[in-house]
Amino acid sequence: MSTTTLAAGAATPAVGRPDAPTAHLILPADASREEWLTVRRAGIGGSDVAAILGLDDYRGPLKVWEEKAGYQEPENDRMRWGTRLEGVIAEGFEEETGLATAIPAGTFAHLDRPWALVNIDRHVLDETGAVVAALELKNKSEYVAKKWEGNDEAPDAPALQAHWATAVGGYSHSYVAALLGGNRLTVFRQERNEELIAELFRICGEWYQRHIIEGVRPPADGAKGTKDFLAALYEVKPEAIKEIPLDEAKALRARRASLKDQAKALEDQLTEVENQMRDTAGSNAVVKSGKGVAWTWKPTGRFSDKQFRELRPDLVKKYTTTVEVIDGARVKADLPEIHTKCRARVLLVPAKEI
């Protein structure tokens, strides 16, 4: 893994390389978005793998299934800028590694497993111009940079996406290059792993058969993004009521109550340990052990308005500012339907037994 400062400019690689030893081109790069979505829904792509395995924080098996069934998330600025910056990140990769890259010809399908699809961001070329690897390009904010820097491997989701490209395309290795915070590039090389590839093909093949061919909908999963996805998937009908069997309702409620009890117990244990660390620090900001810092307890948290008002009531007016906010009450009165659409759906479970 290596890191460099990214220079300005955009790469201008060769276009349309069809090279993939174990795959063939099924859709050209200049196909319409509608054609691309149709092909993507018919198989498993690199961005689906981590979600199917439960290793993607923001996308789980349920969302993958809904997308294959026709759900389409609207394009947003993050997606558009990710695409726009691919050329810049590819140039940074070339400068960092000394390797040339080329734009692939489009969507590829595995020769023996036609459901296994891949859209490679860039091919990596050797000194003769032959394609030897796949390259995945990522644009990541400073907020998640710590997950990328100082590690020997890329985070799970992009690493699996690159391994999938290696598996489907038949390459000897792959790369992941990420632009961090808009000004740093980190690069990872991943060797072909036959054992991992066999497992990916097995797991994803079974998932494809069960959920795509047979059409069985996966249950709701624990991915962080699934809650927001479900809220977007279902438009609430305020007065609608759904009846479910009593045993199903009791089972879900009992499991939820048990998990909340476990979470509370773990939270209490965590607070106990952290309080012991605070007590050990006392009035010291830093606690060291040997040559390293064991932990710190510094006043770097959220500023407390309440505490400031209590300490310096004479200065409250001087440091008080006004901000523009939407008047939710007026929106509710004038535009009740819009108000409902803009409210988060809250899951409430009555304490009373059913």
Short mmCIF file of C-alpha atoms in Angstrom, two decimals:
data_model
loop_
_atom_site.label_atom_id
_atom_site.label_comp_id
_atom_site.label_asym_id
_atom_site.label_seq_id
_atom_site.Cartn_x
_atom_site.Cartn_y
_atom_site.Cartn_z
CA MET A 1 0.00 0.00 0.00
CA SER A 2 1.25 3.47 -0.85
CA THR A 3 -0.01 7.02 -0.61
CA THR A 4 0.74 10.10 -2.70
CA THR A 5 -0.60 13.60 -3.22
CA LEU A 6 -2.77 13.71 -6.32
CA ALA A 7 -1.84 16.06 -9.13
CA ALA A 8 -4.44 17.97 -11.15
CA GLY A 9 -5.53 16.78 -14.57
CA ALA A 10 -7.30 13.80 -16.09
CA ALA A 11 -6.03 10.60 -17.63
CA THR A 12 -6.65 9.90 -21.31
CA PRO A 13 -6.28 6.12 -21.56
CA ALA A 14 -6.89 3.92 -24.56
CA VAL A 15 -10.58 3.15 -25.01
CA GLY A 16 -12.46 -0.10 -25.33
CA ARG A 17 -10.06 -2.88 -24.34
CA PRO A 18 -12.01 -6.17 -24.51
CA ASP A 19 -9.30 -8.25 -22.81
CA ALA A 20 -10.62 -10.75 -20.23
CA PRO A 21 -9.23 -14.31 -20.36
CA THR A 22 -12.26 -15.95 -18.69
CA ALA A 23 -15.05 -13.58 -19.69
CA HIS A 24 -16.66 -12.11 -22.80
CA LEU A 25 -18.18 -8.73 -23.56
CA ILE A 26 -21.99 -8.69 -23.35
CA LEU A 27 -22.68 -4.94 -23.38
CA PRO A 28 -20.54 -2.12 -24.80
CA ALA A 29 -19.54 0.83 -22.64
CA ASP A 30 -21.57 3.27 -24.73
CA ALA A 31 -24.86 1.42 -24.09
CA SER A 32 -27.67 3.43 -22.54
CA ARG A 33 -28.23 3.46 -18.80
CA GLU A 34 -31.49 1.56 -19.32
CA GLU A 35 -29.66 -1.21 -21.18
CA TRP A 36 -26.99 -1.32 -18.50
CA LEU A 37 -29.59 -1.61 -15.73
CA THR A 38 -31.38 -4.41 -17.59
CA VAL A 39 -28.17 -6.42 -17.91
CA ARG A 40 -27.14 -5.67 -14.33
CA ARG A 41 -30.44 -7.00 -12.98
CA ALA A 42 -29.88 -10.32 -14.72
CA GLY A 43 -26.74 -11.27 -12.79
CA ILE A 44 -24.38 -10.61 -9.88
CA GLY A 45 -21.90 -7.75 -10.29
CA GLY A 46 -18.85 -6.74 -8.31
CA SER A 47 -20.68 -4.13 -6.24
CA ASP A 48 -23.23 -6.78 -5.18
CA VAL A 49 -20.75 -9.22 -3.65
CA ALA A 50 -19.99 -7.51 -0.32
CA ALA A 51 -23.69 -6.73 0.16
CA ILE A 52 -24.66 -10.37 -0.42
CA LEU A 53 -22.01 -11.45 2.09
CA GLY A 54 -23.23 -8.91 4.67
CA LEU A 55 -19.97 -6.94 4.52
CA ASP A 56 -21.31 -3.67 3.11
CA ASP A 57 -22.34 -1.13 5.74
CA TYR A 58 -24.80 0.68 3.51
CA ARG A 59 -26.29 -2.05 1.34
CA GLY A 60 -27.51 -5.52 2.26
CA PRO A 61 -28.90 -8.62 0.50
CA LEU A 62 -32.45 -7.24 0.60
CA LYS A 63 -31.53 -4.10 -1.33
CA VAL A 64 -29.60 -6.16 -3.89
CA TRP A 65 -32.70 -8.32 -4.42
CA GLU A 66 -35.01 -5.31 -4.73
CA GLU A 67 -32.65 -3.76 -7.30
CA LYS A 68 -32.70 -6.98 -9.33
CA ALA A 69 -36.49 -6.89 -9.10
CA GLY A 70 -36.61 -3.37 -10.52
CA TYR A 71 -35.98 -0.91 -7.69
CA GLN A 72 -33.80 1.93 -8.92
CA GLU A 73 -32.17 4.44 -6.61
CA PRO A 74 -32.06 7.91 -8.17
CA GLU A 75 -28.63 9.12 -9.22
CA ASN A 76 -27.18 11.61 -6.75
CA ASP A 77 -24.22 13.99 -6.64
CA ARG A 78 -22.04 11.42 -4.90
CA MET A 79 -22.56 8.93 -7.74
CA ARG A 80 -22.06 11.53 -10.46
CA TRP A 81 -18.89 12.92 -8.93
CA GLY A 82 -17.54 9.43 -8.41
CA THR A 83 -17.86 8.81 -12.14
CA ARG A 84 -16.42 12.21 -13.08
CA LEU A 85 -13.36 11.70 -10.91
CA GLU A 86 -12.49 8.24 -12.25
CA GLY A 87 -10.16 9.69 -14.88
CA VAL A 88 -8.35 11.86 -12.33
CA ILE A 89 -7.90 8.95 -9.93
CA ALA A 90 -6.69 6.72 -12.79
CA GLU A 91 -4.06 9.34 -13.62
CA GLY A 92 -2.96 9.40 -9.99
CA PHE A 93 -2.67 5.62 -10.04
CA GLU A 94 -0.48 5.77 -13.16
CA GLU A 95 1.79 8.39 -11.57
CA GLU A 96 2.03 6.46 -8.32
CA THR A 97 2.71 3.01 -9.78
CA GLY A 98 4.24 3.75 -13.20
CA LEU A 99 1.65 1.43 -14.75
CA ALA A 100 -0.53 2.30 -17.74
CA THR A 101 -4.30 1.87 -17.69
CA ALA A 102 -7.01 1.51 -20.31
CA ILE A 103 -10.79 1.88 -20.27
CA PRO A 104 -12.54 -1.51 -20.63
CA ALA A 105 -14.98 -2.15 -23.44
CA GLY A 106 -18.05 -2.50 -21.22
CA THR A 107 -19.81 -5.19 -19.19
CA PHE A 108 -18.29 -8.68 -19.10
CA ALA A 109 -19.84 -12.05 -18.18
CA HIS A 110 -17.91 -15.12 -17.04
CA LEU A 111 -17.60 -17.78 -19.75
CA ASP A 112 -18.77 -20.66 -17.53
CA ARG A 113 -21.01 -18.68 -15.19
CA PRO A 114 -23.00 -16.21 -17.34
CA TRP A 115 -24.68 -14.78 -14.23
CA ALA A 116 -21.29 -13.55 -12.93
CA LEU A 117 -20.90 -10.03 -14.34
CA VAL A 118 -18.32 -7.30 -13.95
CA ASN A 119 -17.87 -3.66 -14.91
CA ILE A 120 -14.19 -2.90 -14.44
CA ASP A 121 -13.22 0.74 -13.91
CA ARG A 122 -9.86 0.34 -15.65
CA HIS A 123 -7.63 -2.37 -17.09
CA VAL A 124 -4.00 -2.29 -15.93
CA LEU A 125 -1.40 -2.94 -18.64
CA ASP A 126 2.11 -4.37 -18.53
CA GLU A 127 5.11 -2.97 -20.43
CA THR A 128 3.97 -4.72 -23.63
CA GLY A 129 0.49 -3.21 -23.46
CA ALA A 130 -1.19 -6.48 -22.44
CA VAL A 131 -3.95 -6.42 -19.83
CA VAL A 132 -2.76 -8.06 -16.60
CA ALA A 133 -5.10 -6.77 -13.88
CA ALA A 134 -8.32 -5.01 -12.97
CA LEU A 135 -8.38 -1.63 -11.22
CA GLU A 136 -11.20 -0.34 -9.03
CA LEU A 137 -11.31 3.45 -8.53
CA LYS A 138 -12.93 5.03 -5.45
CA ASN A 139 -13.54 8.58 -4.28
CA LYS A 140 -13.79 8.73 -0.47
CA SER A 141 -14.32 11.61 1.94
CA GLU A 142 -11.99 12.57 4.77
CA TYR A 143 -14.64 11.19 7.12
CA VAL A 144 -13.83 7.59 6.16
CA ALA A 145 -10.14 8.07 5.35
CA LYS A 146 -9.03 6.30 8.54
CA LYS A 147 -10.55 3.07 7.21
CA TRP A 148 -8.17 3.25 4.26
CA GLU A 149 -4.90 4.67 5.57
CA GLY A 150 -2.38 2.68 7.56
CA ASN A 151 -3.79 -0.69 6.47
CA ASP A 152 -2.31 -3.46 4.35
CA GLU A 153 -5.63 -4.20 2.64
CA ALA A 154 -8.50 -2.16 1.27
CA PRO A 155 -11.78 -2.19 3.25
CA ASP A 156 -13.99 -5.26 2.73
CA ALA A 157 -16.44 -3.96 0.12
CA PRO A 158 -13.95 -2.50 -2.42
CA ALA A 159 -11.51 -5.36 -1.79
CA LEU A 160 -14.19 -7.94 -2.63
CA GLN A 161 -15.25 -5.91 -5.66
CA ALA A 162 -11.68 -6.07 -6.99
CA HIS A 163 -11.36 -9.79 -6.17
CA TRP A 164 -14.59 -10.37 -8.08
CA ALA A 165 -13.15 -8.56 -11.11
CA THR A 166 -10.11 -10.84 -10.88
CA ALA A 167 -12.36 -13.89 -10.63
CA VAL A 168 -14.68 -13.04 -13.52
CA GLY A 169 -12.03 -11.59 -15.81
CA GLY A 170 -9.39 -14.22 -15.16
CA TYR A 171 -6.60 -11.87 -14.12
CA SER A 172 -3.57 -12.67 -11.95
CA HIS A 173 -4.17 -9.76 -9.58
CA SER A 174 -6.12 -6.56 -9.06
CA TYR A 175 -5.72 -3.05 -7.66
CA VAL A 176 -7.86 -0.69 -5.61
CA ALA A 177 -7.04 3.02 -5.79
CA ALA A 178 -8.88 5.53 -3.61
CA LEU A 179 -8.80 9.32 -3.58
CA LEU A 180 -9.06 10.35 0.08
CA GLY A 181 -10.34 13.73 1.15
CA GLY A 182 -9.86 15.08 -2.35
CA ASN A 183 -6.07 15.30 -2.11
CA ARG A 184 -4.44 11.94 -1.28
CA LEU A 185 -4.26 8.68 -3.18
CA THR A 186 -3.88 5.26 -1.60
CA VAL A 187 -3.23 2.14 -3.68
CA PHE A 188 -3.60 -1.55 -2.80
CA ARG A 189 -2.50 -4.56 -4.83
CA GLN A 190 -4.40 -7.84 -4.37
CA GLU A 191 -3.08 -11.17 -5.64
CA ARG A 192 -5.42 -13.74 -7.16
CA ASN A 193 -6.73 -16.05 -4.41
CA GLU A 194 -8.15 -19.29 -5.81
CA GLU A 195 -9.69 -20.39 -2.51
CA LEU A 196 -11.45 -17.06 -2.06
CA ILE A 197 -12.62 -17.05 -5.69
CA ALA A 198 -14.11 -20.53 -5.31
CA GLU A 199 -16.01 -19.40 -2.21
CA LEU A 200 -17.27 -16.22 -3.88
CA PHE A 201 -18.54 -18.17 -6.87
CA ARG A 202 -20.18 -20.76 -4.59
CA ILE A 203 -21.89 -18.30 -2.25
CA CYS A 204 -22.97 -15.86 -4.95
CA GLY A 205 -24.06 -18.72 -7.23
CA GLU A 206 -26.27 -20.19 -4.53
CA TRP A 207 -27.68 -16.72 -3.76
CA TYR A 208 -28.35 -16.14 -7.45
CA GLN A 209 -30.19 -19.46 -7.79
CA ARG A 210 -32.26 -18.97 -4.65
CA HIS A 211 -33.12 -15.30 -4.91
CA ILE A 212 -32.91 -14.41 -8.60
CA ILE A 213 -33.91 -17.63 -10.42
CA GLU A 214 -36.37 -18.88 -7.79
CA GLY A 215 -37.40 -15.34 -6.83
CA VAL A 216 -37.31 -15.82 -3.04
CA ARG A 217 -37.12 -12.43 -1.31
CA PRO A 218 -34.39 -12.24 1.38
CA PRO A 219 -35.45 -11.10 4.86
CA ALA A 220 -34.64 -7.61 6.06
CA ASP A 221 -30.99 -7.50 7.10
CA GLY A 222 -28.86 -5.55 9.55
CA ALA A 223 -26.96 -3.33 7.09
CA LYS A 224 -26.79 0.26 8.34
CA GLY A 225 -28.38 1.55 5.16
CA THR A 226 -31.33 -0.87 5.16
CA LYS A 227 -33.44 1.31 7.47
CA ASP A 228 -33.17 4.27 5.10
CA PHE A 229 -33.68 1.98 2.10
CA LEU A 230 -36.92 0.56 3.53
CA ALA A 231 -38.16 4.08 4.22
CA ALA A 232 -37.51 4.98 0.56
CA LEU A 233 -38.99 1.72 -0.72
CA TYR A 234 -42.33 2.05 1.04
CA GLU A 235 -44.43 5.22 0.89
CA VAL A 236 -46.40 5.28 4.12
CA LYS A 237 -50.20 5.03 4.05
CA PRO A 238 -51.04 6.73 7.37
CA GLU A 239 -54.38 5.03 8.00
CA ALA A 240 -53.50 1.59 6.58
CA ILE A 241 -53.31 -1.42 8.92
CA LYS A 242 -51.67 -4.78 8.25
CA GLU A 243 -52.75 -7.90 10.12
CA ILE A 244 -50.11 -10.54 10.88
CA PRO A 245 -50.31 -13.83 12.83
CA LEU A 246 -50.05 -13.45 16.60
CA ASP A 247 -47.16 -15.92 16.92
CA GLU A 248 -45.14 -13.98 14.30
CA ALA A 249 -45.73 -10.68 16.12
CA LYS A 250 -44.80 -12.19 19.50
CA ALA A 251 -41.64 -13.81 18.12
CA LEU A 252 -40.36 -10.55 16.59
CA ARG A 253 -41.20 -8.55 19.71
CA ALA A 254 -39.52 -11.12 21.98
CA ARG A 255 -36.36 -11.17 19.88
CA ARG A 256 -36.24 -7.38 19.80
CA ALA A 257 -36.68 -7.18 23.60
CA SER A 258 -33.94 -9.78 24.16
CA LEU A 259 -31.50 -7.99 21.86
CA LYS A 260 -32.23 -4.61 23.48
CA ASP A 261 -31.53 -6.16 26.90
CA GLN A 262 -28.24 -7.58 25.62
CA ALA A 263 -27.31 -4.24 24.04
CA LYS A 264 -28.10 -2.42 27.29
CA ALA A 265 -25.95 -4.87 29.28
CA LEU A 266 -23.04 -4.43 26.87
CA GLU A 267 -23.49 -0.65 26.93
CA ASP A 268 -23.33 -0.68 30.73
CA GLN A 269 -20.17 -2.82 30.65
CA LEU A 270 -18.57 -0.49 28.11
CA THR A 271 -19.46 2.56 30.22
CA GLU A 272 -17.97 0.85 33.28
CA VAL A 273 -14.64 0.21 31.52
CA GLU A 274 -14.52 3.74 30.08
CA ASN A 275 -15.31 5.25 33.50
CA GLN A 276 -12.41 3.28 34.98
CA MET A 277 -10.18 4.78 32.26
CA ARG A 278 -11.50 8.29 33.05
CA ASP A 279 -10.91 7.74 36.77
CA THR A 280 -7.37 6.55 36.06
CA ALA A 281 -6.68 9.68 33.98
CA GLY A 282 -8.06 11.98 36.67
CA SER A 283 -6.99 15.56 35.89
CA ASN A 284 -4.47 14.39 33.28
CA ALA A 285 -5.29 14.78 29.61
CA VAL A 286 -3.03 11.92 28.48
CA VAL A 287 -2.35 8.46 29.90
CA LYS A 288 0.85 6.78 28.70
CA SER A 289 2.17 3.27 29.10
CA GLY A 290 5.75 2.56 28.09
CA LYS A 291 6.52 4.60 24.97
CA GLY A 292 2.96 4.82 23.69
CA VAL A 293 -0.23 6.71 24.54
CA ALA A 294 -2.72 4.37 26.22
CA TRP A 295 -5.64 6.78 26.00
CA THR A 296 -6.52 10.45 26.29
CA TRP A 297 -9.29 12.37 28.04
CA LYS A 298 -9.29 15.84 26.54
CA PRO A 299 -11.96 18.56 26.25
CA THR A 300 -12.45 18.01 22.51
CA GLY A 301 -16.11 16.96 22.52
CA ARG A 302 -19.25 18.87 21.65
CA PHE A 303 -19.52 22.41 23.04
CA SER A 304 -22.20 22.63 25.75
CA ASP A 305 -24.52 25.63 25.35
CA LYS A 306 -26.11 24.83 28.71
CA GLN A 307 -22.80 24.85 30.55
CA PHE A 308 -21.76 28.12 28.91
CA ARG A 309 -25.06 29.75 29.95
CA GLU A 310 -24.48 28.64 33.53
CA LEU A 311 -20.82 29.76 33.64
CA ARG A 312 -21.17 33.11 31.83
CA PRO A 313 -24.81 34.28 31.67
CA ASP A 314 -23.51 37.82 31.08
CA LEU A 315 -22.03 36.78 27.72
CA VAL A 316 -24.94 34.71 26.40
CA LYS A 317 -26.44 37.58 24.39
CA LYS A 318 -23.08 38.50 22.85
CA TYR A 319 -22.45 34.99 21.54
CA THR A 320 -25.99 34.13 20.51
CA THR A 321 -26.70 34.02 16.78
CA THR A 322 -29.87 33.39 14.82
CA VAL A 323 -30.16 30.83 12.02
CA GLU A 324 -32.77 30.26 9.34
CA VAL A 325 -34.85 27.12 9.88
CA ILE A 326 -37.88 25.65 8.15
CA ASP A 327 -41.09 26.27 10.11
CA GLY A 328 -42.31 22.68 10.37
CA ALA A 329 -45.58 23.64 12.02
CA ARG A 330 -46.53 25.91 9.11
CA VAL A 331 -45.55 23.26 6.56
CA LYS A 332 -47.77 20.77 8.40
CA ALA A 333 -50.68 23.20 8.40
CA ASP A 334 -50.33 24.32 4.78
CA LEU A 335 -48.87 21.19 3.13
CA PRO A 336 -49.80 18.16 5.24
CA GLU A 337 -48.93 15.57 2.56
CA ILE A 338 -45.48 17.08 1.97
CA HIS A 339 -44.96 17.29 5.74
CA THR A 340 -45.69 13.56 6.05
CA LYS A 341 -43.26 12.71 3.23
CA CYS A 342 -40.50 14.68 4.94
CA ARG A 343 -40.90 13.02 8.34
CA ALA A 344 -38.76 10.03 9.28
CA ARG A 345 -40.72 6.88 10.03
CA VAL A 346 -40.23 5.86 13.65
CA LEU A 347 -40.62 2.25 14.80
CA LEU A 348 -42.45 2.21 18.15
CA VAL A 349 -43.16 -1.02 20.04
CA PRO A 350 -45.72 -0.68 22.88
CA ALA A 351 -44.56 -2.00 26.25
CA LYS A 352 -47.95 -3.64 26.78
CA GLU A 353 -48.15 -7.36 25.91
CA ILE A 354 -50.23 -8.42 22.90
#
